[in-house]
Amino acid sequence: MGNHLPPGQFETENWPILHQGDIYEFDENTWNFTLFGEVKEEITLSYSDIMKLPKTISTIDMHCVTTWSKFGSTFEGIALRELVELVQLNEGVKYVKIYGYYNGDRYGYSANLPLEALLGDDALFIYRWKDIQRDWQDITPKHGYPLRLIPPASFYLWKGTKWASGIRFMKEDEEGFWEELGYSMTANPFKEERYR
Ligand SMILES: Nc1nc2c(c(=O)[nH]1)N[C@H]1C(S)=C(S)[C@@H](COP(=O)(O)O)O[C@H]1N2
Ligand SMILES: [Mo]
């Protein structure tokens, strides 16, 4: 890891904003987060359920497929593994699809990822961040408030679903929003896996 620039990327100090569709407007009364798919029992978590889970702070590099990379942002969030611990997975679960809002549809955006790559401190559903230029602050609605995934730096940032609404556990890999449009299933920036 470290300050290593993947091929075809340039470094930016700003945190650019990139997404399709409307910016989701958070309402604590209607917001929830679902854990579903290949689990013994599906569960739905309220905002306060989520915010009671153990917190993790990590510094994670971001690599957008449009070629900007941002190093050294520190994030506070809920590690994905904390959510996995709340469900009993069926045998053979290897992938997840992380869903998020797209034009009012809570499952309108999604990205697929291999579960085993997401069990460390560098796979976080974040709500707060800071970097050298800034003190701690909530992420803005444009960056995915109240909760968005920052994936490990070994995945391009489109795998980082903003306005996250749930995780579906899967035995087989399955395309998400950008993957259906021809982007990579595995999306490793260091191997420059942009398209397939
Ligand atoms: N819900 C949702 N999440 C999304 C997207 C989107 O369109 N909708 N775009 C993805 C893409 S392509 C990128 S590069 C990152 C950008 O995150 P940022 O705007 O916070 O930099 O969000 C990802 N998460
Ligand atoms: Mo992107």
Coordinates of N, CA and C and ligand atoms in Angstrom, one line a residue:
M1 N 0.9 -1.2 0.0 CA 0.0 0.0 0.0 C 0.9 1.2 0.0
G2 N 0.8 2.1 1.0 CA 1.6 3.4 1.0 C 1.1 4.3 -0.1
N3 N 2.0 5.3 -0.3 CA 1.6 6.3 -1.3 C 2.1 5.9 -2.7
H4 N 1.4 4.8 -3.2 CA 1.8 4.2 -4.4 C 0.7 4.5 -5.4
L5 N 1.2 5.2 -6.5 CA 0.2 5.6 -7.5 C 0.0 4.4 -8.5
P6 N -1.2 4.0 -8.7 CA -1.4 2.9 -9.7 C -1.2 3.4 -11.1
P7 N -1.0 2.5 -12.1 CA -0.7 3.0 -13.5 C -1.9 3.8 -14.0
G8 N -1.6 4.8 -14.8 CA -2.7 5.6 -15.4 C -3.4 6.5 -14.5
Q9 N -3.0 6.7 -13.2 CA -3.6 7.6 -12.3 C -2.8 8.8 -12.0
F10 N -3.4 9.9 -11.6 CA -2.7 11.1 -11.1 C -3.2 11.4 -9.7
E11 N -2.4 12.1 -8.9 CA -2.8 12.4 -7.6 C -3.5 13.7 -7.5
T12 N -4.6 13.8 -6.7 CA -5.3 15.0 -6.5 C -5.4 15.2 -5.0
E13 N -5.4 16.5 -4.6 CA -5.5 16.8 -3.1 C -7.0 17.0 -2.7
N14 N -7.8 17.5 -3.7 CA -9.2 17.6 -3.4 C -9.8 16.2 -3.4
W15 N -11.1 16.2 -2.9 CA -11.9 15.0 -3.0 C -13.0 15.3 -4.0
P16 N -12.8 14.9 -5.3 CA -13.8 15.1 -6.3 C -15.1 14.4 -6.0
I17 N -16.1 14.8 -6.6 CA -17.5 14.2 -6.4 C -17.9 13.6 -7.8
L18 N -18.3 12.3 -7.7 CA -18.7 11.6 -8.9 C -19.9 10.7 -8.6
H19 N -20.9 10.8 -9.3 CA -22.0 9.8 -9.2 C -23.0 10.0 -10.3
Q20 N -23.9 9.1 -10.4 CA -25.1 9.2 -11.3 C -26.3 9.5 -10.5
G21 N -27.2 10.3 -11.0 CA -28.5 10.5 -10.4 C -28.5 11.6 -9.3
D22 N -29.6 11.6 -8.5 CA -29.8 12.6 -7.5 C -29.0 12.3 -6.2
I23 N -28.8 13.4 -5.5 CA -28.2 13.2 -4.2 C -29.3 12.8 -3.2
Y24 N -29.1 11.7 -2.5 CA -30.0 11.2 -1.5 C -30.1 12.2 -0.3
E25 N -31.4 12.5 0.1 CA -31.6 13.4 1.2 C -31.9 12.5 2.4
F26 N -31.1 12.6 3.4 CA -31.2 11.7 4.6 C -32.4 12.1 5.5
D27 N -33.2 11.0 5.8 CA -34.3 11.2 6.8 C -34.2 10.0 7.7
E28 N -33.8 10.3 9.0 CA -33.5 9.3 9.9 C -34.8 8.4 10.2
N29 N -36.0 8.9 10.0 CA -37.2 8.1 10.2 C -37.5 7.1 9.2
T30 N -37.0 7.3 7.9 CA -37.3 6.3 6.9 C -36.0 5.5 6.5
W31 N -34.8 6.0 6.9 CA -33.6 5.3 6.5 C -33.4 4.0 7.3
N32 N -33.0 3.0 6.6 CA -32.5 1.8 7.3 C -31.5 1.0 6.4
F33 N -31.0 0.0 7.0 CA -29.9 -0.7 6.3 C -30.2 -2.2 6.5
T34 N -30.2 -2.9 5.3 CA -30.7 -4.3 5.3 C -29.5 -5.3 5.0
L35 N -29.5 -6.4 5.7 CA -28.5 -7.5 5.5 C -29.4 -8.6 5.0
F36 N -29.2 -9.1 3.7 CA -30.1 -10.0 3.1 C -29.4 -10.9 2.1
G37 N -30.1 -11.8 1.4 CA -29.5 -12.8 0.5 C -29.3 -14.1 1.2
E38 N -28.0 -14.6 1.0 CA -27.7 -15.9 1.6 C -27.4 -15.9 3.1
V39 N -28.4 -15.6 3.9 CA -28.2 -15.5 5.3 C -29.4 -16.3 6.0
K40 N -29.1 -16.8 7.2 CA -30.1 -17.6 7.8 C -31.4 -16.8 8.1
E41 N -31.1 -15.5 8.6 CA -32.2 -14.6 8.8 C -31.8 -13.2 8.4
E42 N -32.7 -12.6 7.6 CA -32.4 -11.2 7.1 C -32.6 -10.3 8.2
I43 N -31.9 -9.2 8.3 CA -32.2 -8.2 9.3 C -32.1 -6.8 8.8
T44 N -32.9 -5.9 9.4 CA -33.0 -4.5 9.1 C -32.5 -3.7 10.3
L45 N -31.6 -2.8 10.0 CA -31.0 -2.0 11.1 C -31.4 -0.5 10.9
S46 N -31.8 0.1 12.0 CA -32.1 1.5 12.0 C -30.8 2.3 12.0
Y47 N -30.9 3.6 11.8 CA -29.7 4.5 11.9 C -29.1 4.4 13.3
S48 N -29.9 4.3 14.4 CA -29.3 4.3 15.7 C -28.7 2.9 16.0
D49 N -29.3 1.8 15.4 CA -28.7 0.5 15.5 C -27.3 0.5 14.9
I50 N -27.2 1.1 13.7 CA -25.9 1.2 13.0 C -24.9 2.0 13.8
M51 N -25.3 3.1 14.4 CA -24.4 4.0 15.0 C -23.9 3.5 16.4
K52 N -24.6 2.5 16.9 CA -24.2 1.8 18.2 C -23.1 0.8 18.0
L53 N -22.8 0.4 16.7 CA -21.8 -0.6 16.4 C -20.4 0.0 16.7
P54 N -19.5 -0.9 17.0 CA -18.1 -0.5 17.2 C -17.6 0.3 16.0
K55 N -16.8 1.4 16.3 CA -16.3 2.3 15.2 C -14.8 1.9 14.9
T56 N -14.4 2.2 13.7 CA -13.1 2.0 13.2 C -12.6 3.2 12.5
I57 N -11.3 3.6 12.8 CA -10.7 4.7 12.1 C -9.5 4.2 11.3
S58 N -9.5 4.5 10.0 CA -8.5 4.0 9.1 C -8.1 5.1 8.0
T59 N -6.9 5.0 7.6 CA -6.4 5.9 6.5 C -6.4 5.0 5.2
I60 N -7.2 5.4 4.2 CA -7.4 4.6 3.0 C -7.2 5.4 1.8
D61 N -6.4 5.0 0.8 CA -6.2 5.7 -0.5 C -7.4 5.4 -1.4
M62 N -7.8 6.4 -2.2 CA -8.9 6.2 -3.1 C -8.4 6.3 -4.5
H63 N -8.9 5.4 -5.4 CA -8.5 5.4 -6.8 C -9.8 5.4 -7.7
C64 N -10.1 6.5 -8.3 CA -11.2 6.6 -9.2 C -10.8 6.1 -10.6
V65 N -11.7 5.4 -11.2 CA -11.4 4.9 -12.6 C -11.2 6.0 -13.6
T66 N -11.8 7.2 -13.3 CA -11.6 8.4 -14.2 C -10.2 9.0 -14.0
T67 N -9.3 8.3 -13.3 CA -7.9 8.6 -13.2 C -7.4 9.4 -12.0
W68 N -8.3 9.9 -11.2 CA -7.7 10.6 -10.0 C -7.6 9.6 -8.8
S69 N -6.5 9.9 -8.0 CA -6.2 9.1 -6.8 C -6.1 10.1 -5.7
K70 N -6.6 9.8 -4.5 CA -6.4 10.7 -3.4 C -5.9 9.9 -2.2
F71 N -4.7 10.3 -1.7 CA -4.0 9.6 -0.7 C -4.3 10.2 0.7
G72 N -4.2 9.4 1.7 CA -4.0 9.8 3.0 C -5.3 10.4 3.7
S73 N -6.5 10.1 3.2 CA -7.7 10.5 3.9 C -7.9 9.5 5.0
T74 N -8.3 10.1 6.2 CA -8.6 9.3 7.3 C -10.1 9.3 7.5
F75 N -10.6 8.1 7.7 CA -12.1 7.9 7.8 C -12.5 7.3 9.1
E76 N -13.7 7.6 9.5 CA -14.3 6.9 10.7 C -15.5 6.3 10.2
G77 N -15.7 5.0 10.5 CA -16.9 4.3 10.1 C -17.1 3.0 10.8
I78 N -18.0 2.2 10.3 CA -18.3 0.9 10.8 C -17.6 -0.1 9.8
A79 N -16.7 -0.9 10.3 CA -16.1 -1.9 9.4 C -17.1 -2.8 8.9
L80 N -17.0 -3.2 7.6 CA -18.0 -4.1 7.0 C -18.1 -5.4 7.8
R81 N -17.0 -5.9 8.4 CA -17.0 -7.1 9.2 C -17.9 -7.0 10.4
E82 N -18.1 -5.8 10.9 CA -19.0 -5.7 12.1 C -20.4 -6.0 11.7
L83 N -20.8 -5.7 10.4 CA -22.1 -6.0 9.9 C -22.2 -7.5 9.6
V84 N -21.2 -8.1 9.1 CA -21.2 -9.5 8.8 C -21.4 -10.3 10.1
E85 N -20.9 -9.8 11.2 CA -21.0 -10.5 12.5 C -22.5 -10.6 13.0
L86 N -23.3 -9.8 12.4 CA -24.7 -9.7 12.9 C -25.6 -10.8 12.2
V87 N -25.1 -11.4 11.2 CA -25.9 -12.4 10.5 C -25.1 -13.8 10.5
Q88 N -25.9 -14.8 10.2 CA -25.3 -16.1 10.0 C -25.3 -16.4 8.6
L89 N -24.2 -16.5 8.0 CA -24.1 -16.7 6.5 C -24.4 -18.2 6.2
N90 N -25.1 -18.4 5.1 CA -25.2 -19.7 4.5 C -23.9 -20.2 4.0
E91 N -23.7 -21.5 3.9 CA -22.5 -22.1 3.5 C -22.2 -21.6 2.0
G92 N -20.9 -21.3 1.8 CA -20.5 -21.0 0.4 C -20.7 -19.5 0.0
V93 N -21.0 -18.6 0.9 CA -21.0 -17.2 0.6 C -19.6 -16.7 0.3
K94 N -19.5 -16.1 -0.9 CA -18.1 -15.6 -1.3 C -18.1 -14.2 -1.7
Y95 N -19.3 -13.7 -2.1 CA -19.4 -12.3 -2.6 C -20.5 -11.5 -1.9
V96 N -20.3 -10.2 -2.0 CA -21.4 -9.3 -1.6 C -21.7 -8.3 -2.7
K97 N -22.9 -7.8 -2.6 CA -23.3 -6.7 -3.4 C -23.7 -5.6 -2.5
I98 N -23.1 -4.4 -2.6 CA -23.4 -3.3 -1.7 C -24.4 -2.4 -2.5
Y99 N -25.6 -2.2 -1.9 CA -26.6 -1.4 -2.6 C -26.6 0.0 -2.0
G100 N -27.1 1.0 -2.9 CA -27.2 2.3 -2.4 C -28.3 3.1 -3.3
Y101 N -28.6 4.2 -2.8 CA -29.7 5.0 -3.5 C -29.3 5.5 -4.9
Y102 N -30.2 5.4 -5.8 CA -30.1 6.0 -7.1 C -31.4 6.6 -7.5
N103 N -31.5 7.9 -7.7 CA -32.8 8.5 -8.0 C -34.0 8.0 -7.2
G104 N -33.8 7.9 -5.9 CA -34.9 7.6 -5.0 C -35.1 6.1 -4.8
D105 N -34.5 5.2 -5.6 CA -34.6 3.8 -5.5 C -33.4 3.3 -4.6
R106 N -33.8 2.8 -3.4 CA -32.8 2.4 -2.5 C -31.9 1.3 -3.0
Y107 N -32.3 0.5 -3.9 CA -31.5 -0.6 -4.5 C -31.0 -0.2 -5.9
G108 N -31.1 1.0 -6.3 CA -30.8 1.4 -7.7 C -29.3 1.4 -8.1
Y109 N -28.4 1.6 -7.1 CA -27.0 1.5 -7.4 C -26.5 0.3 -6.6
S110 N -25.5 -0.4 -7.2 CA -24.9 -1.5 -6.5 C -23.5 -1.7 -7.1
A111 N -22.7 -2.4 -6.3 CA -21.3 -2.8 -6.7 C -21.0 -4.2 -6.0
N112 N -20.4 -5.1 -6.8 CA -20.1 -6.4 -6.3 C -18.6 -6.4 -5.8
L113 N -18.4 -7.2 -4.8 CA -17.0 -7.3 -4.2 C -16.9 -8.7 -3.6
P114 N -15.6 -9.2 -3.6 CA -15.4 -10.5 -2.9 C -15.4 -10.3 -1.4
L115 N -16.1 -11.1 -0.6 CA -16.3 -10.9 0.8 C -14.9 -10.9 1.5
E116 N -14.1 -11.9 1.2 CA -12.9 -12.1 1.9 C -11.9 -10.9 1.9
A117 N -12.1 -10.0 0.9 CA -11.2 -8.8 0.8 C -11.7 -7.7 1.6
L118 N -12.9 -7.9 2.3 CA -13.5 -6.8 3.0 C -13.6 -7.0 4.5
L119 N -12.7 -7.9 5.0 CA -12.9 -8.2 6.5 C -11.8 -7.4 7.3
G120 N -11.1 -6.5 6.7 CA -10.1 -5.8 7.4 C -10.6 -4.4 7.8
D121 N -9.6 -3.6 8.3 CA -10.0 -2.2 8.8 C -10.1 -1.2 7.6
D122 N -9.8 -1.7 6.4 CA -9.8 -0.8 5.2 C -11.1 -1.0 4.3
A123 N -12.1 -1.6 4.9 CA -13.4 -1.7 4.2 C -14.5 -1.1 5.2
L124 N -14.7 0.2 5.0 CA -15.5 0.9 6.0 C -16.7 1.6 5.5
F125 N -17.8 1.5 6.2 CA -19.0 2.3 5.9 C -18.8 3.6 6.7
I126 N -18.4 4.7 6.0 CA -18.0 5.9 6.7 C -19.1 6.9 6.9
Y127 N -18.9 7.8 7.9 CA -19.8 8.9 8.0 C -19.0 10.2 8.4
R128 N -17.7 10.0 8.7 CA -16.8 11.1 9.0 C -15.5 11.0 8.4
W129 N -14.8 12.1 8.1 CA -13.4 12.0 7.6 C -12.6 13.2 7.9
K130 N -11.3 13.1 7.7 CA -10.4 14.2 7.7 C -9.2 14.0 6.9
D131 N -8.5 15.0 6.4 CA -7.2 14.8 5.8 C -6.3 16.0 6.3
I132 N -5.1 16.1 5.7 CA -4.1 17.1 6.1 C -4.7 18.5 6.1
Q133 N -5.6 18.8 5.1 CA -6.1 20.1 5.0 C -7.3 20.4 5.9
R134 N -7.9 19.3 6.5 CA -9.1 19.5 7.2 C -9.1 18.8 8.6
D135 N -10.0 19.3 9.5 CA -10.2 18.6 10.7 C -11.4 17.6 10.5
W136 N -11.7 16.8 11.5 CA -12.8 15.9 11.4 C -14.1 16.6 11.0
Q137 N -14.8 16.0 10.1 CA -16.1 16.5 9.7 C -17.0 15.4 9.1
D138 N -18.3 15.6 9.3 CA -19.2 14.6 8.6 C -19.0 14.7 7.1
I139 N -19.1 13.5 6.4 CA -19.1 13.6 5.0 C -20.3 14.4 4.5
T140 N -20.2 15.0 3.4 CA -21.3 15.8 2.9 C -22.3 14.9 2.2
P141 N -23.6 15.4 2.0 CA -24.5 14.5 1.3 C -24.0 14.1 -0.1
K142 N -23.2 15.0 -0.8 CA -22.6 14.6 -2.1 C -21.7 13.4 -2.0
H143 N -21.0 13.3 -0.9 CA -20.1 12.2 -0.7 C -20.8 10.9 -0.1
G144 N -22.1 11.0 0.1 CA -22.8 9.8 0.5 C -23.4 9.8 1.9
Y145 N -23.5 10.9 2.5 CA -24.1 10.9 3.9 C -25.5 10.4 3.9
P146 N -25.9 9.5 4.8 CA -25.3 9.3 6.1 C -24.2 8.2 6.2
L147 N -24.1 7.4 5.1 CA -23.2 6.2 5.2 C -22.8 5.8 3.8
R148 N -21.5 5.7 3.6 CA -21.1 5.2 2.3 C -19.9 4.3 2.5
L149 N -19.7 3.3 1.6 CA -18.5 2.5 1.7 C -17.3 3.1 1.1
I150 N -16.2 3.0 1.8 CA -14.9 3.2 1.2 C -14.3 1.8 1.1
P151 N -14.0 1.4 -0.1 CA -13.4 0.0 -0.3 C -11.9 0.1 -0.1
P152 N -11.3 -1.1 0.1 CA -9.9 -1.2 0.2 C -9.3 -0.5 -1.1
A153 N -8.1 0.0 -1.0 CA -7.4 0.7 -2.1 C -7.1 -0.3 -3.2
S154 N -7.3 -1.6 -3.0 CA -7.1 -2.5 -4.1 C -8.3 -2.7 -5.0
F155 N -9.3 -1.8 -4.8 CA -10.4 -1.7 -5.7 C -10.7 -0.2 -6.2
Y156 N -11.1 -0.1 -7.4 CA -11.4 1.3 -7.9 C -12.6 1.7 -7.0
L157 N -12.8 3.1 -7.0 CA -13.7 3.7 -6.0 C -15.2 3.5 -6.4
W158 N -15.5 3.1 -7.7 CA -16.9 2.9 -8.0 C -17.5 1.8 -7.1
K159 N -16.6 0.9 -6.6 CA -17.0 -0.2 -5.6 C -17.5 0.4 -4.3
G160 N -17.3 1.7 -4.1 CA -17.6 2.4 -2.9 C -19.0 3.0 -2.9
T161 N -20.0 2.2 -2.7 CA -21.4 2.7 -2.8 C -21.7 3.8 -1.9
K162 N -22.2 4.9 -2.4 CA -22.6 6.1 -1.6 C -24.1 5.9 -1.2
W163 N -24.6 6.5 -0.2 CA -25.9 6.4 0.3 C -26.3 4.9 0.5
A164 N -25.4 4.2 1.1 CA -25.5 2.8 1.2 C -26.8 2.4 1.9
S165 N -27.5 1.3 1.4 CA -28.8 0.9 2.0 C -28.8 -0.6 2.4
G166 N -27.8 -1.3 2.0 CA -27.8 -2.7 2.4 C -26.7 -3.5 1.7
I167 N -26.6 -4.7 2.3 CA -25.6 -5.7 1.7 C -26.3 -7.0 1.4
R168 N -26.2 -7.5 0.2 CA -26.7 -8.8 -0.2 C -25.5 -9.8 -0.2
F169 N -25.7 -10.9 0.5 CA -24.7 -11.9 0.5 C -25.0 -12.9 -0.6
M170 N -23.9 -13.3 -1.3 CA -24.1 -14.2 -2.5 C -23.1 -15.3 -2.6
K171 N -23.5 -16.4 -3.2 CA -22.6 -17.5 -3.4 C -21.8 -17.3 -4.7
E172 N -22.5 -16.7 -5.7 CA -21.9 -16.5 -7.0 C -21.7 -15.0 -7.2
D173 N -20.7 -14.6 -7.9 CA -20.4 -13.2 -8.3 C -21.5 -12.7 -9.2
E174 N -21.9 -11.5 -9.1 CA -22.9 -10.9 -10.0 C -22.6 -9.4 -10.2
E175 N -22.9 -9.0 -11.4 CA -22.6 -7.6 -11.8 C -23.4 -6.6 -11.0
G176 N -22.8 -5.5 -10.7 CA -23.5 -4.3 -10.2 C -23.8 -3.3 -11.2
F177 N -24.0 -2.1 -10.8 CA -24.4 -1.0 -11.7 C -23.4 -0.8 -12.9
W178 N -22.1 -0.5 -12.5 CA -21.1 -0.2 -13.5 C -20.6 -1.5 -14.2
E179 N -20.6 -2.6 -13.5 CA -20.1 -3.9 -14.1 C -21.0 -4.3 -15.2
E180 N -22.4 -4.1 -15.1 CA -23.3 -4.4 -16.1 C -23.0 -3.6 -17.4
L181 N -22.4 -2.4 -17.2 CA -22.1 -1.5 -18.3 C -20.7 -1.7 -18.9
G182 N -20.0 -2.8 -18.4 CA -18.8 -3.1 -19.0 C -17.5 -2.9 -18.2
Y183 N -17.7 -2.4 -16.9 CA -16.6 -2.2 -16.1 C -16.2 -3.5 -15.4
S184 N -15.0 -3.5 -14.8 CA -14.4 -4.8 -14.3 C -15.1 -5.4 -13.1
M185 N -15.2 -6.7 -13.0 CA -15.7 -7.3 -11.9 C -14.7 -7.2 -10.7
T186 N -13.4 -7.3 -11.0 CA -12.4 -7.4 -9.9 C -11.8 -6.0 -9.6
A187 N -11.7 -5.1 -10.6 CA -11.4 -3.7 -10.5 C -10.2 -3.4 -9.6
N188 N -9.1 -4.1 -9.9 CA -7.8 -3.8 -9.1 C -7.1 -2.6 -9.8
P189 N -6.9 -1.5 -9.2 CA -6.2 -0.3 -9.9 C -4.8 -0.6 -10.2
F190 N -4.1 -1.5 -9.3 CA -2.7 -1.7 -9.5 C -2.5 -2.7 -10.7
K191 N -3.5 -3.4 -11.1 CA -3.5 -4.2 -12.3 C -4.2 -3.5 -13.5
E192 N -4.6 -2.3 -13.2 CA -5.4 -1.4 -14.2 C -6.6 -2.2 -14.8
E193 N -7.3 -2.8 -13.9 CA -8.5 -3.6 -14.3 C -9.7 -2.6 -14.4
R194 N -9.8 -1.8 -15.5 CA -10.9 -0.9 -15.6 C -12.1 -1.5 -16.2
Y195 N -11.9 -2.1 -17.4 CA -13.0 -2.7 -18.1 C -12.9 -4.2 -18.3
R196 N -13.9 -4.8 -18.8 CA -13.7 -6.2 -19.1 C -14.0 -6.6 -20.5
Ligands
LIG1 N1 -25.1 5.4 -4.8 C1 -24.0 5.7 -5.6 N2 -22.8 5.4 -5.2 C2 -21.7 5.6 -6.0 C3 -21.9 6.2 -7.3 C4 -23.2 6.4 -7.7 O1 -23.4 6.8 -8.8 N3 -24.2 6.2 -6.9 N4 -20.7 6.4 -8.0 C5 -19.5 5.7 -7.7 C6 -18.3 6.2 -8.3 S1 -18.2 5.9 -10.0 C7 -17.3 6.8 -7.7 S2 -15.8 7.2 -8.4 C8 -17.4 7.1 -6.2 C9 -17.1 8.6 -6.0 O2 -17.2 9.0 -4.7 P1 -17.0 10.5 -4.3 O3 -18.0 11.3 -5.1 O4 -17.3 10.6 -2.8 O5 -15.6 10.8 -4.7 O6 -18.7 6.9 -5.7 C10 -19.3 5.6 -6.2 N5 -20.5 5.4 -5.4
MO2 MO -16.1 6.5 -10.7

